mmCIF file of C-alpha atoms in Angstrom:
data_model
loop_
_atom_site.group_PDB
_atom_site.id
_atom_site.type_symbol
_atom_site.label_atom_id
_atom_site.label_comp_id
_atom_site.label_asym_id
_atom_site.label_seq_id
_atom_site.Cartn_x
_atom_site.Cartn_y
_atom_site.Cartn_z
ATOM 1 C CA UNK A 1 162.983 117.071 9.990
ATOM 2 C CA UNK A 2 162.625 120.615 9.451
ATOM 3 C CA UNK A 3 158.708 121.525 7.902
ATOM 4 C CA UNK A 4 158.317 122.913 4.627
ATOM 5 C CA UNK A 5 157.444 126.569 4.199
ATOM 6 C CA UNK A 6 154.414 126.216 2.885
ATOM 7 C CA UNK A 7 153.588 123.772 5.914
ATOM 8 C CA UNK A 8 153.325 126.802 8.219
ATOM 9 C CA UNK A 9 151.326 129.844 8.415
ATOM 10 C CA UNK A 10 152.579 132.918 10.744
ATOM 11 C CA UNK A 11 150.092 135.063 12.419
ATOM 12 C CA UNK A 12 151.382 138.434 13.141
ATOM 13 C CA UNK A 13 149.309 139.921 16.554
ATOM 14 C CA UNK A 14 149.331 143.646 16.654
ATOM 15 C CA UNK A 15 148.786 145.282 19.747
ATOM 16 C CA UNK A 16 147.337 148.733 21.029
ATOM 17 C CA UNK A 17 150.755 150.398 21.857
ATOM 18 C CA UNK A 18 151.844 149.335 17.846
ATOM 19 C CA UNK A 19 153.747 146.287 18.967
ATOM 20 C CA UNK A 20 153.927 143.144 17.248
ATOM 21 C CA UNK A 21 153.864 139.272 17.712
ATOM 22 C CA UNK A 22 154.179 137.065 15.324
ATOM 23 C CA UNK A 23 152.992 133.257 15.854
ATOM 24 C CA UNK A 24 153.504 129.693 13.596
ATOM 25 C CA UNK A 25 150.985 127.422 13.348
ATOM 26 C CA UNK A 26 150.589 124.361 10.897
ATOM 27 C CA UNK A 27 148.535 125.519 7.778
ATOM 28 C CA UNK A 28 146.531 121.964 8.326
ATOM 29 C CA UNK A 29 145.091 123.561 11.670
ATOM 30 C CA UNK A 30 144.142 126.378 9.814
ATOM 31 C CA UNK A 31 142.031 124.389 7.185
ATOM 32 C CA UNK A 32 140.249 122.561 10.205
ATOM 33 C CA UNK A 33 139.610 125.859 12.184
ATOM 34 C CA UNK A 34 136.199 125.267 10.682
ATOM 35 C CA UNK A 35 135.898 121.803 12.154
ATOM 36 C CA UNK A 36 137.168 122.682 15.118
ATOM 37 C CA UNK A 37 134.575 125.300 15.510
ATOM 38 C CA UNK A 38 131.927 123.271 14.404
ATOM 39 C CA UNK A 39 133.264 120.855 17.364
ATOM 40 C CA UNK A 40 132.874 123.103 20.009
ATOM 41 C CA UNK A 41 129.708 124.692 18.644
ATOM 42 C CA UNK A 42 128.775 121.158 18.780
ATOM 43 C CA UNK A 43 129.884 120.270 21.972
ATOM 44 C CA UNK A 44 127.985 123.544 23.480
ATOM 45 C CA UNK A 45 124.964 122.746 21.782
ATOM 46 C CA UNK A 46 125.096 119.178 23.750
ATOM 47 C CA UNK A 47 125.826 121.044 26.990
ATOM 48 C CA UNK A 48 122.754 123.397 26.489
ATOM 49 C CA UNK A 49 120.543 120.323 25.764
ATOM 50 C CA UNK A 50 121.483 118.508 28.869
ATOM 51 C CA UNK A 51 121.245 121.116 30.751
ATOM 52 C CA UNK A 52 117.562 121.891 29.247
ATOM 53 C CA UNK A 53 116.923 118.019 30.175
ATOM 54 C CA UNK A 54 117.944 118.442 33.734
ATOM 55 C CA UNK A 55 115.664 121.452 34.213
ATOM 56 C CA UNK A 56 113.325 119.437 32.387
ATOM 57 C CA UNK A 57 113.674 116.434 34.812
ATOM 58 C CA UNK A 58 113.702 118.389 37.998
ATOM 59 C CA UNK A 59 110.641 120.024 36.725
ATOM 60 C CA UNK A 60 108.861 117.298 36.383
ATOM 61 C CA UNK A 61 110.153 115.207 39.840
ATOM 62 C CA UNK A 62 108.923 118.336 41.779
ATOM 63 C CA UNK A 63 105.298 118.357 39.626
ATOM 64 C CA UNK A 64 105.212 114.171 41.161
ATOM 65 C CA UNK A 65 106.289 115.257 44.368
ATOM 66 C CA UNK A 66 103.520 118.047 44.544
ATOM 67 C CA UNK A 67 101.189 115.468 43.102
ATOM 68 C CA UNK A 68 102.529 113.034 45.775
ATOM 69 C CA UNK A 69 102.286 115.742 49.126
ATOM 70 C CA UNK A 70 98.684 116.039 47.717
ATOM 71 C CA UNK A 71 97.574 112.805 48.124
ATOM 72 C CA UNK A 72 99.161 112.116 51.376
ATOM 73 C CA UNK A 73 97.558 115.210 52.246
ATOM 74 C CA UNK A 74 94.136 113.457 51.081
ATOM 75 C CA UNK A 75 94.781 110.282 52.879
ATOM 76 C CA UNK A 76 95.507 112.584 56.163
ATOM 77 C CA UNK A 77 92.001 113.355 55.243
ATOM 78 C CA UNK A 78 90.369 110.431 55.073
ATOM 79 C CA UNK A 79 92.169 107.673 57.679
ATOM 80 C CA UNK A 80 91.348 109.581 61.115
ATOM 81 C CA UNK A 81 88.529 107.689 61.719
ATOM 82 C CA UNK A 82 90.187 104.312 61.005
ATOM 83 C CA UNK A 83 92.970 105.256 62.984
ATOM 84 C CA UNK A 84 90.922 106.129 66.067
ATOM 85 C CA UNK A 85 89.198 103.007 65.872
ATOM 86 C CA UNK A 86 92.980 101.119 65.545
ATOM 87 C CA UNK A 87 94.271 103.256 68.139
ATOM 88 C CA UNK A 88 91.361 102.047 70.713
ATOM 89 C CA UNK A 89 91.960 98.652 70.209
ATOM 90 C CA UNK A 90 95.166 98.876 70.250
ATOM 91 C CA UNK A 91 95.130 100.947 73.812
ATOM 92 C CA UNK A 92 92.249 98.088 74.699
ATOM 93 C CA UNK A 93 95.105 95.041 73.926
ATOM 94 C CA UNK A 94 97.154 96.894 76.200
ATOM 95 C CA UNK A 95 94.946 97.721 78.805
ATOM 96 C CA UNK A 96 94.329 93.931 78.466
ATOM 97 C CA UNK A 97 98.150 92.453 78.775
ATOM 98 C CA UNK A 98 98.614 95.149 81.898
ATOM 99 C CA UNK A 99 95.558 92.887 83.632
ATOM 100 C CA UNK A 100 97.170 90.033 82.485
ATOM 101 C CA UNK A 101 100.450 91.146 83.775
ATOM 102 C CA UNK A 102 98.672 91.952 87.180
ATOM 103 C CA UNK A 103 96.528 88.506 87.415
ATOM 104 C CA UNK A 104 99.823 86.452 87.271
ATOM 105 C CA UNK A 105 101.641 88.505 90.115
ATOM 106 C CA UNK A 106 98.381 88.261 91.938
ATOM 107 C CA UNK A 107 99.209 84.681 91.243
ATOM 108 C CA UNK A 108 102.440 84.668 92.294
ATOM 109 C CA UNK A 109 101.911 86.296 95.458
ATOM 110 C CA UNK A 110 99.337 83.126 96.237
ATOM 111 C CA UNK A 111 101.352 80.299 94.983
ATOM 112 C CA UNK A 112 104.469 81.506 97.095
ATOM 113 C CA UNK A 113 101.616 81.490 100.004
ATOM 114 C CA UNK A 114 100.611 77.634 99.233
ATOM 115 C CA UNK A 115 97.587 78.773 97.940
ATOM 116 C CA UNK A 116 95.977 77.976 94.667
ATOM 117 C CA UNK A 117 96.299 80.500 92.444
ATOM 118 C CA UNK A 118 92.755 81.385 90.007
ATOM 119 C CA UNK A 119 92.020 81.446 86.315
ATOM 120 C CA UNK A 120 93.077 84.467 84.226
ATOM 121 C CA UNK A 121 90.136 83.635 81.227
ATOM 122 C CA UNK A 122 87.299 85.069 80.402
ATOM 123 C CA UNK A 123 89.418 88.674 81.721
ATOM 124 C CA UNK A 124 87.654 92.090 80.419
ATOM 125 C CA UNK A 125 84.333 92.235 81.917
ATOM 126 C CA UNK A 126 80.966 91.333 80.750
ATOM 127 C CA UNK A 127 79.245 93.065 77.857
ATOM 128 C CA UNK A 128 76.089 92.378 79.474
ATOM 129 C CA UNK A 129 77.091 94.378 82.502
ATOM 130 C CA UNK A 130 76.373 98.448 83.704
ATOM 131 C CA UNK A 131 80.038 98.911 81.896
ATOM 132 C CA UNK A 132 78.499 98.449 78.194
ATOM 133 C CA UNK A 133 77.597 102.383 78.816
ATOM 134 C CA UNK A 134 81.324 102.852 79.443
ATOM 135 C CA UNK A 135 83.915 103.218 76.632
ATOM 136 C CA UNK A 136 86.299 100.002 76.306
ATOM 137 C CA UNK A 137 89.492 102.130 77.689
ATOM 138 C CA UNK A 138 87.289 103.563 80.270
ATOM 139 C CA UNK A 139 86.640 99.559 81.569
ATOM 140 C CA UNK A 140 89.335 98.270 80.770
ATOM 141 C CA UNK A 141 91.073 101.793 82.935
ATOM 142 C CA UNK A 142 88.269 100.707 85.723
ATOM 143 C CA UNK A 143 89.357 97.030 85.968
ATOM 144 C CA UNK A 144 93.218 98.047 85.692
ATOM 145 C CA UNK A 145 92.561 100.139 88.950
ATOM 146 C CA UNK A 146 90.617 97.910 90.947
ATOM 147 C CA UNK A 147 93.493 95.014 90.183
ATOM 148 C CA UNK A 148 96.234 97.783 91.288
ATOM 149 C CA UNK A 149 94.178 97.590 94.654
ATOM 150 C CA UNK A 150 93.521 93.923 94.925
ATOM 151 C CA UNK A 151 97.606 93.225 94.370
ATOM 152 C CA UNK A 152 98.446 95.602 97.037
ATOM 153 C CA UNK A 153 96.327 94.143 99.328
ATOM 154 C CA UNK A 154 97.138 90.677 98.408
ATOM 155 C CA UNK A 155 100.815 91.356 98.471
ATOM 156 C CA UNK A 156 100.562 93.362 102.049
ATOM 157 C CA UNK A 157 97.967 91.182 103.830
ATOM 158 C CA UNK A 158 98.876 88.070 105.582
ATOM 159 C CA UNK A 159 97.294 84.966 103.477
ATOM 160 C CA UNK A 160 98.058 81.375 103.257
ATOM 161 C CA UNK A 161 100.708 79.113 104.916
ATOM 162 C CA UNK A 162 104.279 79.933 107.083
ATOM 163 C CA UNK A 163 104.794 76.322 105.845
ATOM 164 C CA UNK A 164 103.304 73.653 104.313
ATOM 165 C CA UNK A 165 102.387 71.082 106.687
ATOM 166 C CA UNK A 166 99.789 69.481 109.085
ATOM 167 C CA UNK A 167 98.569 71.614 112.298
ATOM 168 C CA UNK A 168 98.542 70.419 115.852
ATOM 169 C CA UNK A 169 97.236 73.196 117.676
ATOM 170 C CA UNK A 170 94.366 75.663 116.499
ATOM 171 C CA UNK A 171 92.968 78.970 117.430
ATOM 172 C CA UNK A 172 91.215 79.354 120.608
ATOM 173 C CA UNK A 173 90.478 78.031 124.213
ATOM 174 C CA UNK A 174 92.321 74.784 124.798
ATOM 175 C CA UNK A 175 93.232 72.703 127.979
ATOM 176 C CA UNK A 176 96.919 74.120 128.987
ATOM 177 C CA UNK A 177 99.168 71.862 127.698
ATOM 178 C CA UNK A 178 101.059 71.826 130.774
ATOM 179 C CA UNK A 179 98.280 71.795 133.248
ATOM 180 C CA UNK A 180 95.513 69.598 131.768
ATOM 181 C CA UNK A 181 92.942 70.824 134.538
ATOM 182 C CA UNK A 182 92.975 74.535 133.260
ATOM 183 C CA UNK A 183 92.231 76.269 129.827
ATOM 184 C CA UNK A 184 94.100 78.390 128.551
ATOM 185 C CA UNK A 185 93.736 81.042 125.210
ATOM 186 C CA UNK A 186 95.560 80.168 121.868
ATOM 187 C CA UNK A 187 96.282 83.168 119.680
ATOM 188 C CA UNK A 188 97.084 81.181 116.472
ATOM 189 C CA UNK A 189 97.796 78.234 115.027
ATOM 190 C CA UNK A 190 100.228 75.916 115.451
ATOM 191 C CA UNK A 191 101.864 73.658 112.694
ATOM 192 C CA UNK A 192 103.726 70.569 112.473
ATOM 193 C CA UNK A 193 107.409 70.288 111.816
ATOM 194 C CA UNK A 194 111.012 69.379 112.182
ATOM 195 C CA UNK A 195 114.117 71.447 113.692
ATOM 196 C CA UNK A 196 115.587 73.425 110.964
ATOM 197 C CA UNK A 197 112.431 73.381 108.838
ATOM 198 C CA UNK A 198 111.900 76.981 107.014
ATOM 199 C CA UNK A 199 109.125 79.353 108.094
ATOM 200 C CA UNK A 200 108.241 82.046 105.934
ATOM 201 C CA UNK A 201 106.482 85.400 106.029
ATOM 202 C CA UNK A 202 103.164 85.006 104.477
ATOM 203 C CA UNK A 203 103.411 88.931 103.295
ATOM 204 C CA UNK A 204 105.372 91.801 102.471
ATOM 205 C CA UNK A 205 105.975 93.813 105.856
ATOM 206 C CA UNK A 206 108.991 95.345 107.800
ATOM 207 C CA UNK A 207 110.270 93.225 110.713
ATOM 208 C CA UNK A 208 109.505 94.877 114.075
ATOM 209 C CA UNK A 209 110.648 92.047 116.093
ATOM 210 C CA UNK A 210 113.340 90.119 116.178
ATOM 211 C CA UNK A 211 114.749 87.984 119.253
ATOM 212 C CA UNK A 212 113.564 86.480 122.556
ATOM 213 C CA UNK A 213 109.630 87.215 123.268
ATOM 214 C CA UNK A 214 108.728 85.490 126.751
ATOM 215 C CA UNK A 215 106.729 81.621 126.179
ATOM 216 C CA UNK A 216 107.157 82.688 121.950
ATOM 217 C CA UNK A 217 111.006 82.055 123.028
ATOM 218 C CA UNK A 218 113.002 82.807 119.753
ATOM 219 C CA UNK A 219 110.228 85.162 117.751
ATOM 220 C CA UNK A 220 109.758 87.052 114.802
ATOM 221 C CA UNK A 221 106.724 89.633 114.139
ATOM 222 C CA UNK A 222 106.844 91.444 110.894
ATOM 223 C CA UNK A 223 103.933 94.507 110.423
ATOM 224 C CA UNK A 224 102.169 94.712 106.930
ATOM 225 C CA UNK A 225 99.703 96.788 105.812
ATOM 226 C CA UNK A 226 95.963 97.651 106.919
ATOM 227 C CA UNK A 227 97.170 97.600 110.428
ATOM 228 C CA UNK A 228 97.997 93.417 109.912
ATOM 229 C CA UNK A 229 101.289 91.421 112.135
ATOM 230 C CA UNK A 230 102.373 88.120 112.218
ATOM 231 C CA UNK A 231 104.069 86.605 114.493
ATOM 232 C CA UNK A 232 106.243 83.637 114.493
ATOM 233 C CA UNK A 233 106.884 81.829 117.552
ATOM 234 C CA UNK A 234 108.970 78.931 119.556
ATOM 235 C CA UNK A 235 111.411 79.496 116.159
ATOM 236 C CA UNK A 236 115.062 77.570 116.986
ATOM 237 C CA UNK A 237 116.896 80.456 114.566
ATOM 238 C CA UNK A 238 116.121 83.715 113.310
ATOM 239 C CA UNK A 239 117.351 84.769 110.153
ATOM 240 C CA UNK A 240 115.705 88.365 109.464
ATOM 241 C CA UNK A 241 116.990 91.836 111.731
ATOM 242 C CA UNK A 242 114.384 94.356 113.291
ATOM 243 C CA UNK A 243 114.213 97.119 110.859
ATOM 244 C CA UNK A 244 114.155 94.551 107.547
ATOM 245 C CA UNK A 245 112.058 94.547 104.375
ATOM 246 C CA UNK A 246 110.716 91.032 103.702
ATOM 247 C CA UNK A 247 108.430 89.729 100.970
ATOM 248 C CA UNK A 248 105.691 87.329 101.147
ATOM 249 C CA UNK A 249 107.385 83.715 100.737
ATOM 250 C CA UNK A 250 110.839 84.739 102.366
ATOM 251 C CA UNK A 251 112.043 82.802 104.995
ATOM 252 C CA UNK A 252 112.107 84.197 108.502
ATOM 253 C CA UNK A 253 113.503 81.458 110.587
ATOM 254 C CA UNK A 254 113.501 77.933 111.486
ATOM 255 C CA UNK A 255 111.117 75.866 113.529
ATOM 256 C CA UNK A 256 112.544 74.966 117.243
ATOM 257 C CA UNK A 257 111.009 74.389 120.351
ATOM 258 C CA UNK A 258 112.228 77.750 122.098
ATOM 259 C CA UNK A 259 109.986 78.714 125.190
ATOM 260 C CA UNK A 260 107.190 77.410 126.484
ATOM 261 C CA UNK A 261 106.662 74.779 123.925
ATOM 262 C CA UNK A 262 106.107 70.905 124.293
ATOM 263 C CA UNK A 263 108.021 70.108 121.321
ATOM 264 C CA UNK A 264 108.985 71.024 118.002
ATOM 265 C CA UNK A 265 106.358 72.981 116.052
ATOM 266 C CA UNK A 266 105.774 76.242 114.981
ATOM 267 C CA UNK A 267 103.165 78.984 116.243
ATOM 268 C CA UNK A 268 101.862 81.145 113.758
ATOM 269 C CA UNK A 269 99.611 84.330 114.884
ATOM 270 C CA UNK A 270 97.971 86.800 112.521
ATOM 271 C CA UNK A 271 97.095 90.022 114.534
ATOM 272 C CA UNK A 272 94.369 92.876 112.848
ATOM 273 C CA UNK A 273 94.827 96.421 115.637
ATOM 274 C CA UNK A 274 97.511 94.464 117.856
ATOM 275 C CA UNK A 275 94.468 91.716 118.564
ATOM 276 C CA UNK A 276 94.681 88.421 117.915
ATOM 277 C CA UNK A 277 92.448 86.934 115.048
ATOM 278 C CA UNK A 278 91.708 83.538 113.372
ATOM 279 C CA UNK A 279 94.698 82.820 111.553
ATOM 280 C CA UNK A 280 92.584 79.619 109.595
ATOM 281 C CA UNK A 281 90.742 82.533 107.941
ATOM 282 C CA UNK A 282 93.528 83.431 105.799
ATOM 283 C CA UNK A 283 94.584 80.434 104.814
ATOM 284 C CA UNK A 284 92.794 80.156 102.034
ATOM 285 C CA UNK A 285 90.495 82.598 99.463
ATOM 286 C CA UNK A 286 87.339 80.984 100.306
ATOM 287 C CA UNK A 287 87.438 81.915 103.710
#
């Protein structure tokens, strides 16, 4: 359907070099150009006001945030004392778990021995004591140190049993076993047992010896620390090399009756300097 005349408007466009265009729009458009500019007049007057809002907005999110870096800066301010005090007890709990964690390898180290292991209560030293002029870390640092000490030399000295069992021989002068009208010089102890029973190394030490030793017959000797060796004697196998790491409860051999030996047992010597001493004195804590 072709529009009516009157139905469209021409706009002629005149340009600079005296040219002409000529353009048909509706006449209805025309009559709305008001609208239509009232639209967009309407529509920028929406844009400016959200964009006014936004500003307004971010204005006032950055004011809170100022107001918000200002207290914390406060607080900064005010908490270092509480802090300190939480930090010390919290660097005393820890202090405190590290003895803790010490006392039950201390522990360990004696059950693996045979030996009764002690009471872990009661751990932090007396408030009554010289350390009450002492900070609590500074204690707590002293009693951390000494217990670094007392597991290395509880780890590295010989202490407690090669095996759990009865004795039959102890320490010292004793008629010869073969030659009942002479006496003859014990170096250790010796304890009861069967063939094949285990005898372990009652510390942590580096085997020196490892093979036949004259009347020990089949021997081991391990050196620890603070100038301390066992020795393990009359052993029917050896199950460590010359040269090896062992740790206090690890078995070393077996008990035999390997060299000059009346029967089945096994001889245990502790040595301080290369000299014999009383083995029965570390046997036990209260010695």
């Amino acid at each position: 359907m072709t529009p009516k005349t009157s139905d469209v408007s021409t706009i002629v466009i005149l340009n600079r070099s005296q040219q002409t265009q000529s353009l048909q729009v509706k006449t209805k458009h025309l009559k709305r150009l008001k609208h239509y500019a009232a639209g967009i007049a309407g529509i920028f007057v929406v844009l400016a006001g959200s964009i006014f809002y936004l500003r307004a907005q971010n204005a006032r999110q950055e004011k809170e945030k100022m107001q918000l870096l200002s207290q914390i800066v406060k607080l900064k301010g005010e908490i270092p004392a509480n802090l300190q005090k939480a930090g010390e007890e919290h660097s005393a709990q820890s202090y405190i778990q590290q003895i803790e964690g010490k006392l039950k390898t201390i522990n360990d180290y004696l059950r693996r021995r045979g030996l009764k292991g002690f009471s872990t209560k009661g751990t932090g030293g007396d408030n009554n004591a010289e350390g009450k002029k002492l900070s609590d870390k500074e204690v707590y640092s002293l009693y951390n140190d000494y217990l670094n000490q007392l597991m290395g030399n509880i780890a590295f000295t010989p202490m407690g049993y090669p095996r759990i069992s009865g004795f039959s021989s102890f320490f010292g002068y004793r008629s010869d076993p073969f030659n009942s009208a002479s006496a003859e010089f014990h170096p250790g102890i010796d304890f009861k047992g069967s063939r094949g029973d285990e005898a372990k190394s009652t510390a942590n030490g580096k085997v020196i010896f490892a093979g036949w030793f004259g009347g020990y017959g089949k021997c081991v000797r391990i050196q620890h620390g603070n100038n301390f060796q066992t020795l393990y004697g009359h052993l029917s196998r050896i199950t460590v090399k010359v040269g090896q790491e062992v740790s206090v409860g690890e078995k070393v051999g077996e008990v035999g009756s390997t060299g000059h030996s009346t029967g089945t047992h096994l001889h245990y010597e502790v040595r301080k300097n290369g000299r014999p001493v009383n083995p029965v004195n570390f046997l036990t804590l209260n010695k």
